[in-house]
Structures are given as C-alpha cells and as structure tokens.
Amino acid sequence: MNEVKNPKKPLIYYYGIALLVLILFNFLAMPYIMQERVEEVDYGTFMTMTEKKDVGEVELQDNQILFSNKSGDKVYKTGILNDPGLVDRLHASGAKFTSEIVTEMSPALSILLTWALPMLIFIGIGQYMARKMARKAGGQNSMMFGMGKSNAKVYVKSSAGIKFSDVAGEDEAKENLTEIVEYLHDPGKYKEIGASMPKGILLVGPPGTGKTMLAKAVAGEADVPFFSISGSEFVEMFVGMGASKVRDLFKQAKEKAPCIVFIDEIDAIGKKRDGQLGGNDEREQTLNQLLTEMDGFEGNNGVIILAATNRPESLDPALLRPGRFDRRVPVELPDLKGRQEILQVHAKKIRVDRNVDFLKIARMASGASGAELANIVNEAALRAVRDGRKRASQEDLEESIEVVIAGYQKKNAILTDQEKRVVAYHEIGHALVAAKQTNSVPVQKITIVPRTSGALGYTMQIEEGNHYLMSKEEIENKIATFTGGRAAEEVVFGSITTGASNDIEQATKLARAMITKYGMSGEFDMVAMETTTNQYLGGDSTLTCSAQTQALIDKKVVELVKKQHEKAGQILVENREKLDELSRYLYEKETITGEEFMKILNS
Ligand code: ADP
Ligand code: ZN
C-alpha cells in the first residue's frame, strides 16, 4: 500500500473505519456467535437430566438456567419455573454450582473468530480503500486495470493537412493565429527578445463556424503534431479518470513539442466551479488537473493549447486568467463575403456549372454557418446525382438552402384546400406588410410546400449587404411584418389558426428587447432591464429588475406588439385587392419569387 500517491483523505481515516468495524463486530456479532453453542431445552428435559445425574455444572440466573452435561461439551438453557426443591435435587445429583458457566467454545476456534476473522475483514477493507484511492489519484497502479490512458489522438504531421487557405472567411481569426504559427516555426526569435507565447488560446463562437478547422490549420501551417480531444471525453464514469487523462495527454504532448493540443467543447470541463454540495467532483478534479498542467510547463516549451467553446461566459475564471487561456479569438458567423468564399471553397470539391452565381446563393443563405454552407453544397451535389445530372446547378444550390435550413419537402403531407389557402394568405400577409412599409422587395422567395421541419411555408428573407445598426422604426416595422401573417388570416377569413406561433415568439422577443435592452421604451430611458447569457447559443436573457418593473415591462410589450399588429391589419385592409391577387398566385404556383411579387404589386 506504500505506492499510494497523494491520497485525498489521510490513511488513518480508513483505518479508523476498519477499527470501528472490528469493535462493532466484537460487541454485536461475538455474543451472538457464542450463544449459538447454547441449546435451548424445555424444563422437563432439565428435570430428567437432573434425575439421571447427567448435569455437570449449573448456573441459576434471574431469568434462565444455564447448565452443561456431565462431560461438559454441551451447554443448555431453560426458563425458570417455581420449583422449590430444585436446589436440593441438583445438589443430590452431584451438579456443581457455578456463577459463570463456561459457554465458550474451544480456545482455538475462539481465537479464530475473535481475532483472525476481524483481521481478515480489516485487511480486506484496507486493500479496497487503497485501490480506490490509487484510482482516484490516477497513479501507476490504475494502469493494471487498463484504465486512465488518454484517448488523445495523434495526428501525424502531413503536408496533406488542413491549411489556412482551406478555411474561408474568418480573416481576423486567421490573422490572430498567424502569430502562433510563426512562433512554432521559429521559437528562438521570440525567446531572444524574451517574449513568451500565450499558453492557451480560446476560440469562441457559434457551432459550425470552423473552430476545429482553424486549430487544425494552425498545426498544418506550422507543420507540427496535432493532438485533439473533446472536453466531454474527459468526463468519465470513474472519479479521477479525467484527471489521469489530462496528465497523460500533456505527457504525450510534451514529448512531441512543439505541438498543438486542441480541446474541443472545453466548457464540458471548464464550467464555473460553484462549490455547491453534490457538484461534479470528477469535472472539478479534471479542471484542476488541467490548470495544474498549464501552470506546470514553463513559458517556452512549445506546447500551445487551443480550446473551443460556444459558451465563454460559463467558463471558470481560473481558466481565463493570465498564463492560462488569456487570449481569445472570436470566430463569428460568416458575413456575405465570408459565405461566398466558404461556398466557393466547398464547391471546388464537387462539380458545378460554370455559371453558378455564388454571391446570390450567399445572399440567400443569410445567417448560415460554415458547416451549414458546406452542407448546402453537398446537398446540391446529391440532388444533381438524384436527377441524373453530371453537374450541380444554380437551382440545385438554391433548393439545397431550403433543404438545409427548413428540411426536405414533405412529399406526402397533403394540405387540405382550405389549409393551403390559409397558408398562402398568411405568407403573403407577411410579405405585403414588409413591402408596403419599406417600399422594397420584401423576400427572395416564398414557397408553400410543407417541409420536414414542420414549417408549412417557407419565406427566404432578403439580405442586402451587412447591416449593423437598426433604428427604432425598423424594429417596429419588423414586428409589424411578423404580425402580418396572422393579420391576413383575420382580414380574409375572420378566424385565426395556430400557424402564427413562431411569428408570435419572434415578435415578442423583438418587442421585449426594444424595452429591456435597447432603451427604446421611452419610459425606462437608458436602463438595462436584462442581461444576456449564452450569446452564441440563441442568447437567453435574465431580467434584472424588480417585480413591479417586470409587470410594467410585460404591459409595455403587449402594447407595442398590439400597435404593430393593428398597423399590419390596416395595411392589409388598404391593399386587400393586391393581397387577394398575390395569394391566389402563390396558391396556384406554390412558389413566388421576389421579382414576381413586386411585378404583381406594382401592376
Ligand atoms: P466548429 O468546430 O466551430 O463547430 P468545425 O470546424 O467543426 O466547426 O466546422 C465544421 C465543418 O464546417 C467543417 O468541416 C467545414 O467543412 C465547414 N466549415 C466551417 N467553417 C468553415 C470555413 N470558414 N471555411 C470552410 N469550411 C468551413
Ligand atoms: Zn408566419
């Protein structure tokens, strides 16, 4: 047991437990075992044995009589009866009176039971604890169980590795990481002047924006080995395994330095330690081990750790302090130019028509991440194959945007005639309200073919370049547009459907943000009423105001949405003819493009 390293609890603790078990055993179990030897008999047997002078020793207790046979190898007990002549008769039978009848068994057996057995239990517990602690400490002895080795994959350096040129867009991130590549190429240049590289770099951004790719590209550009492991892989069933994996990973990495260690989803282990009872012991130990390893290696030993996360605010501050992950590289969703480049990079891997307009597709796929764009290109190729064509066309790509974002067309979902009419009016309602407010093309395209995602219609929004600021009027118009679908149902059918649930959600979100976040309520001036968490994952927010204010905010939100809803209804009533005409067109053709829409509107 002397190979046990840094046990969490002192050894004495476990021996204490063992000792307690031993004492309890002696107190509770031993008398029971002793009693086993005593056979209970009825009073008649006792009397008969007395008459036959078969009683050896006898002890008269308050509530029972203990006695042995003549040879003394058996002990009996019986209850007490009112028997006045008993003492005389026993005396006459030659029984010996004693105050302590020997109920014990043979000395050898006794020693075995009282000492040897507890000793065995004692040692057993000790062994078990020691093993458990060793596993906890993740020491060498855990290896004999075949556990505790990290699964860090080693990517052998190769010229076929990913380079920065494979990562389209993300120019700022690439620029930031170029320094790391230079350092890995020529650490001496940095050592000379005494500069030390950051040990850890955090790549922060929404899912599918190319964080993993960037990390690989750094390794590829610098031509160094690339170790990669996901944060969730550290969190194992057994406490201590994660820590052991971290230690192992860094041991491997140091041997291969200079190199890149990439930890994906670092939030899986790096979450804030809240110190609450019943917290995740394993995760904290793993995180502590990671911190220890990062502190452990001296500034310039050539191991650079890149980590990716999409919830930077949930990370433990200890991870972010200088000397650990002190540099942060944002990897944002691509802008129009970025999307176009990503599409082009991926289009190189498939056969496409020469006249494909990538800019147009990039514009249509506004808000798509790099991973989604890669998926769009692949879907286009699949679609071309399905149709027996040799090259993917513009149409394939356009249809694929809808497939990736809204799901496949649901071939067998048949809308009733009335439903189809309602959907057509609903979608045109949105578009018409949008068009009338801004006097511009409201959408790229509207289709009313049901999608596997559950959407009954699909509207492809237009995006003209990048847009960083939104005025109050623009947001209000947007809310009105969201309510336009429901407003059309009201104006035309006088009844409403469940089709507007998503619109309602979005309109509410915008209205609430206007009041709580953008200071556009008038009443609250420039006071923030909520804070945003999870910026990269949809952005949940928490209210930071009193209950009264909350009630007031709710009231304001309702007022705001209501006003825009009324405005939308009014626009539709004023343009009822166009609403009918456009809806009829969409109902018949199932698809309407932005140009067709404007042509009908302006005719
Ligand atoms: P993340 O790690 O940010 O979730 P990945 O790096 O795993 O995203 O990207 C997933 C896939 O998306 C990549 O394999 C690549 O095909 C594609 N991709 C994402 N961003 C880009 C980009 N900027 N350039 C080219 N392809 C990209
Ligand atoms: Zn709608």
mmCIF file of N, CA, C and O and ligand atoms in Angstrom, residues 162 166-170 205-214 262 264 308 310 331 334 338 341-343 345-346 349 369-375, ligand 1:
data_model
loop_
_atom_site.group_PDB
_atom_site.id
_atom_site.type_symbol
_atom_site.label_atom_id
_atom_site.label_comp_id
_atom_site.label_asym_id
_atom_site.label_seq_id
_atom_site.Cartn_x
_atom_site.Cartn_y
_atom_site.Cartn_z
ATOM 1 N N ILE A 162 -4.758 20.283 -43.138
ATOM 2 C CA ILE A 162 -5.542 21.473 -43.453
ATOM 3 C C ILE A 162 -4.677 22.727 -43.306
ATOM 4 O O ILE A 162 -3.893 22.849 -42.377
ATOM 5 N N ASP A 166 -7.756 26.592 -46.595
ATOM 6 C CA ASP A 166 -8.976 25.778 -46.606
ATOM 7 C C ASP A 166 -10.086 26.412 -45.782
ATOM 8 O O ASP A 166 -11.244 26.059 -45.921
ATOM 9 N N VAL A 167 -9.683 27.296 -44.879
ATOM 10 C CA VAL A 167 -10.675 27.971 -44.045
ATOM 11 C C VAL A 167 -11.016 29.293 -44.712
ATOM 12 O O VAL A 167 -10.192 30.197 -44.757
ATOM 13 N N ALA A 168 -12.226 29.363 -45.224
ATOM 14 C CA ALA A 168 -12.613 30.583 -45.932
ATOM 15 C C ALA A 168 -13.155 31.616 -44.956
ATOM 16 O O ALA A 168 -13.664 31.264 -43.904
ATOM 17 N N GLY A 169 -13.040 32.874 -45.338
ATOM 18 C CA GLY A 169 -13.513 33.938 -44.442
ATOM 19 C C GLY A 169 -12.675 33.945 -43.169
ATOM 20 O O GLY A 169 -11.511 33.540 -43.180
ATOM 21 N N GLU A 170 -13.255 34.394 -42.069
ATOM 22 C CA GLU A 170 -12.587 34.384 -40.765
ATOM 23 C C GLU A 170 -11.198 35.013 -40.827
ATOM 24 O O GLU A 170 -10.245 34.499 -40.245
ATOM 25 N N GLY A 205 -17.057 31.029 -30.442
ATOM 26 C CA GLY A 205 -18.020 31.315 -31.497
ATOM 27 C C GLY A 205 -19.101 30.271 -31.588
ATOM 28 O O GLY A 205 -19.006 29.229 -30.954
ATOM 29 N N PRO A 206 -20.127 30.560 -32.394
ATOM 30 C CA PRO A 206 -21.245 29.628 -32.524
ATOM 31 C C PRO A 206 -20.798 28.300 -33.149
ATOM 32 O O PRO A 206 -19.724 28.254 -33.771
ATOM 33 N N PRO A 207 -21.604 27.257 -33.016
ATOM 34 C CA PRO A 207 -21.238 25.954 -33.575
ATOM 35 C C PRO A 207 -21.103 26.015 -35.092
ATOM 36 O O PRO A 207 -21.801 26.780 -35.744
ATOM 37 N N GLY A 208 -20.184 25.234 -35.615
ATOM 38 C CA GLY A 208 -20.058 25.085 -37.061
ATOM 39 C C GLY A 208 -19.431 26.253 -37.783
ATOM 40 O O GLY A 208 -19.588 26.411 -38.980
ATOM 41 N N THR A 209 -18.677 27.093 -37.070
ATOM 42 C CA THR A 209 -18.058 28.233 -37.738
ATOM 43 C C THR A 209 -16.601 27.965 -38.103
ATOM 44 O O THR A 209 -15.923 28.862 -38.586
ATOM 45 N N GLY A 210 -16.141 26.770 -37.844
ATOM 46 C CA GLY A 210 -14.800 26.430 -38.294
ATOM 47 C C GLY A 210 -13.729 26.510 -37.222
ATOM 48 O O GLY A 210 -12.549 26.649 -37.543
ATOM 49 N N LYS A 211 -14.107 26.405 -35.964
ATOM 50 C CA LYS A 211 -13.107 26.483 -34.889
ATOM 51 C C LYS A 211 -12.145 25.291 -34.953
ATOM 52 O O LYS A 211 -10.931 25.460 -34.853
ATOM 53 N N THR A 212 -12.725 24.106 -35.129
ATOM 54 C CA THR A 212 -11.883 22.915 -35.225
ATOM 55 C C THR A 212 -10.954 23.023 -36.428
ATOM 56 O O THR A 212 -9.762 22.720 -36.342
ATOM 57 N N MET A 213 -11.529 23.469 -37.525
ATOM 58 C CA MET A 213 -10.727 23.632 -38.747
ATOM 59 C C MET A 213 -9.557 24.577 -38.522
ATOM 60 O O MET A 213 -8.440 24.307 -38.958
ATOM 61 N N LEU A 214 -9.828 25.699 -37.852
ATOM 62 C CA LEU A 214 -8.773 26.686 -37.612
ATOM 63 C C LEU A 214 -7.649 26.082 -36.788
ATOM 64 O O LEU A 214 -6.466 26.293 -37.088
ATOM 65 N N PHE A 262 -5.482 20.454 -28.976
ATOM 66 C CA PHE A 262 -6.785 21.088 -29.187
ATOM 67 C C PHE A 262 -7.831 20.441 -28.296
ATOM 68 O O PHE A 262 -8.032 19.237 -28.335
ATOM 69 N N ASP A 264 -11.678 20.480 -27.685
ATOM 70 C CA ASP A 264 -12.978 20.939 -28.183
ATOM 71 C C ASP A 264 -13.957 20.968 -27.013
ATOM 72 O O ASP A 264 -13.782 20.233 -26.039
ATOM 73 N N ALA A 308 -11.836 25.282 -27.838
ATOM 74 C CA ALA A 308 -13.008 25.870 -28.480
ATOM 75 C C ALA A 308 -14.206 25.812 -27.548
ATOM 76 O O ALA A 308 -14.361 24.858 -26.789
ATOM 77 N N ASN A 310 -18.546 27.432 -27.246
ATOM 78 C CA ASN A 310 -19.542 28.407 -27.670
ATOM 79 C C ASN A 310 -20.298 29.003 -26.491
ATOM 80 O O ASN A 310 -21.316 29.643 -26.661
ATOM 81 N N VAL A 331 -14.586 33.643 -33.366
ATOM 82 C CA VAL A 331 -14.854 33.022 -34.669
ATOM 83 C C VAL A 331 -16.349 33.166 -34.907
ATOM 84 O O VAL A 331 -17.143 32.387 -34.432
ATOM 85 N N PRO A 334 -20.132 33.720 -40.583
ATOM 86 C CA PRO A 334 -19.559 34.442 -41.726
ATOM 87 C C PRO A 334 -20.504 35.522 -42.253
ATOM 88 O O PRO A 334 -21.720 35.355 -42.222
ATOM 89 N N GLY A 338 -17.781 36.291 -46.584
ATOM 90 C CA GLY A 338 -17.308 35.035 -45.995
ATOM 91 C C GLY A 338 -18.121 33.851 -46.500
ATOM 92 O O GLY A 338 -17.566 32.811 -46.860
ATOM 93 N N GLU A 341 -17.169 32.955 -50.005
ATOM 94 C CA GLU A 341 -15.885 32.252 -50.065
ATOM 95 C C GLU A 341 -16.012 30.811 -49.593
ATOM 96 O O GLU A 341 -15.432 29.899 -50.180
ATOM 97 N N ILE A 342 -16.773 30.626 -48.514
ATOM 98 C CA ILE A 342 -16.937 29.260 -47.999
ATOM 99 C C ILE A 342 -17.621 28.383 -49.044
ATOM 100 O O ILE A 342 -17.216 27.254 -49.303
ATOM 101 N N LEU A 343 -18.676 28.950 -49.674
ATOM 102 C CA LEU A 343 -19.366 28.192 -50.724
ATOM 103 C C LEU A 343 -18.390 27.825 -51.843
ATOM 104 O O LEU A 343 -18.391 26.694 -52.331
ATOM 105 N N VAL A 345 -15.088 27.540 -51.672
ATOM 106 C CA VAL A 345 -14.119 26.535 -51.221
ATOM 107 C C VAL A 345 -14.720 25.141 -51.314
ATOM 108 O O VAL A 345 -14.092 24.207 -51.803
ATOM 109 N N HIS A 346 -15.954 25.017 -50.849
ATOM 110 C CA HIS A 346 -16.560 23.684 -50.844
ATOM 111 C C HIS A 346 -17.015 23.265 -52.230
ATOM 112 O O HIS A 346 -17.043 22.071 -52.528
ATOM 113 N N LYS A 349 -14.843 21.054 -54.348
ATOM 114 C CA LYS A 349 -14.789 19.602 -54.133
ATOM 115 C C LYS A 349 -15.834 18.869 -54.961
ATOM 116 O O LYS A 349 -15.819 17.661 -55.038
ATOM 117 N N SER A 369 -24.168 29.066 -41.018
ATOM 118 C CA SER A 369 -22.794 28.895 -40.544
ATOM 119 C C SER A 369 -21.975 28.170 -41.602
ATOM 120 O O SER A 369 -22.524 27.668 -42.589
ATOM 121 N N GLY A 370 -20.677 28.129 -41.398
ATOM 122 C CA GLY A 370 -19.800 27.444 -42.343
ATOM 123 C C GLY A 370 -20.203 25.996 -42.549
ATOM 124 O O GLY A 370 -20.228 25.497 -43.676
ATOM 125 N N ALA A 371 -20.554 25.334 -41.440
ATOM 126 C CA ALA A 371 -20.944 23.928 -41.540
ATOM 127 C C ALA A 371 -22.214 23.783 -42.365
ATOM 128 O O ALA A 371 -22.350 22.858 -43.170
ATOM 129 N N GLU A 372 -23.141 24.726 -42.187
ATOM 130 C CA GLU A 372 -24.387 24.656 -42.957
ATOM 131 C C GLU A 372 -24.122 24.904 -44.442
ATOM 132 O O GLU A 372 -24.711 24.250 -45.301
ATOM 133 N N LEU A 373 -23.216 25.834 -44.720
ATOM 134 C CA LEU A 373 -22.887 26.123 -46.121
ATOM 135 C C LEU A 373 -22.232 24.913 -46.775
ATOM 136 O O LEU A 373 -22.547 24.572 -47.922
ATOM 137 N N ALA A 374 -21.337 24.256 -46.037
ATOM 138 C CA ALA A 374 -20.714 23.044 -46.565
ATOM 139 C C ALA A 374 -21.796 22.012 -46.867
ATOM 140 O O ALA A 374 -21.756 21.318 -47.881
ATOM 141 N N ASN A 375 -22.764 21.955 -45.986
ATOM 142 C CA ASN A 375 -23.866 21.023 -46.145
ATOM 143 C C ASN A 375 -24.722 21.365 -47.364
ATOM 144 O O ASN A 375 -25.160 20.479 -48.102
HETATM 145 P P1 ADP B 1 -16.783 24.180 -35.049
HETATM 146 O O1 ADP B 1 -15.602 23.496 -34.510
HETATM 147 O O2 ADP B 1 -16.711 25.668 -34.987
HETATM 148 O O3 ADP B 1 -18.103 23.691 -34.518
HETATM 149 P P2 ADP B 1 -15.927 22.912 -37.448
HETATM 150 O O4 ADP B 1 -14.576 23.460 -37.559
HETATM 151 O O5 ADP B 1 -16.051 21.528 -36.923
HETATM 152 O O6 ADP B 1 -16.861 23.879 -36.603
HETATM 153 O O7 ADP B 1 -16.626 23.009 -38.857
HETATM 154 C C1 ADP B 1 -17.480 22.017 -39.343
HETATM 155 C C2 ADP B 1 -17.411 21.972 -40.852
HETATM 156 O O8 ADP B 1 -17.939 23.163 -41.411
HETATM 157 C C3 ADP B 1 -16.014 21.897 -41.366
HETATM 158 O O9 ADP B 1 -15.604 20.577 -41.503
HETATM 159 C C4 ADP B 1 -16.092 22.599 -42.706
HETATM 160 O O10 ADP B 1 -16.471 21.679 -43.713
HETATM 161 C C5 ADP B 1 -17.204 23.578 -42.530
HETATM 162 N N1 ADP B 1 -16.707 24.938 -42.282
HETATM 163 C C6 ADP B 1 -16.996 25.677 -41.188
HETATM 164 N N2 ADP B 1 -16.419 26.888 -41.259
HETATM 165 C C7 ADP B 1 -15.749 26.923 -42.414
HETATM 166 C C8 ADP B 1 -14.934 27.904 -43.069
HETATM 167 N N3 ADP B 1 -14.710 29.107 -42.523
HETATM 168 N N4 ADP B 1 -14.394 27.584 -44.252
HETATM 169 C C9 ADP B 1 -14.616 26.395 -44.817
HETATM 170 N N5 ADP B 1 -15.364 25.429 -44.272
HETATM 171 C C10 ADP B 1 -15.936 25.670 -43.086
#
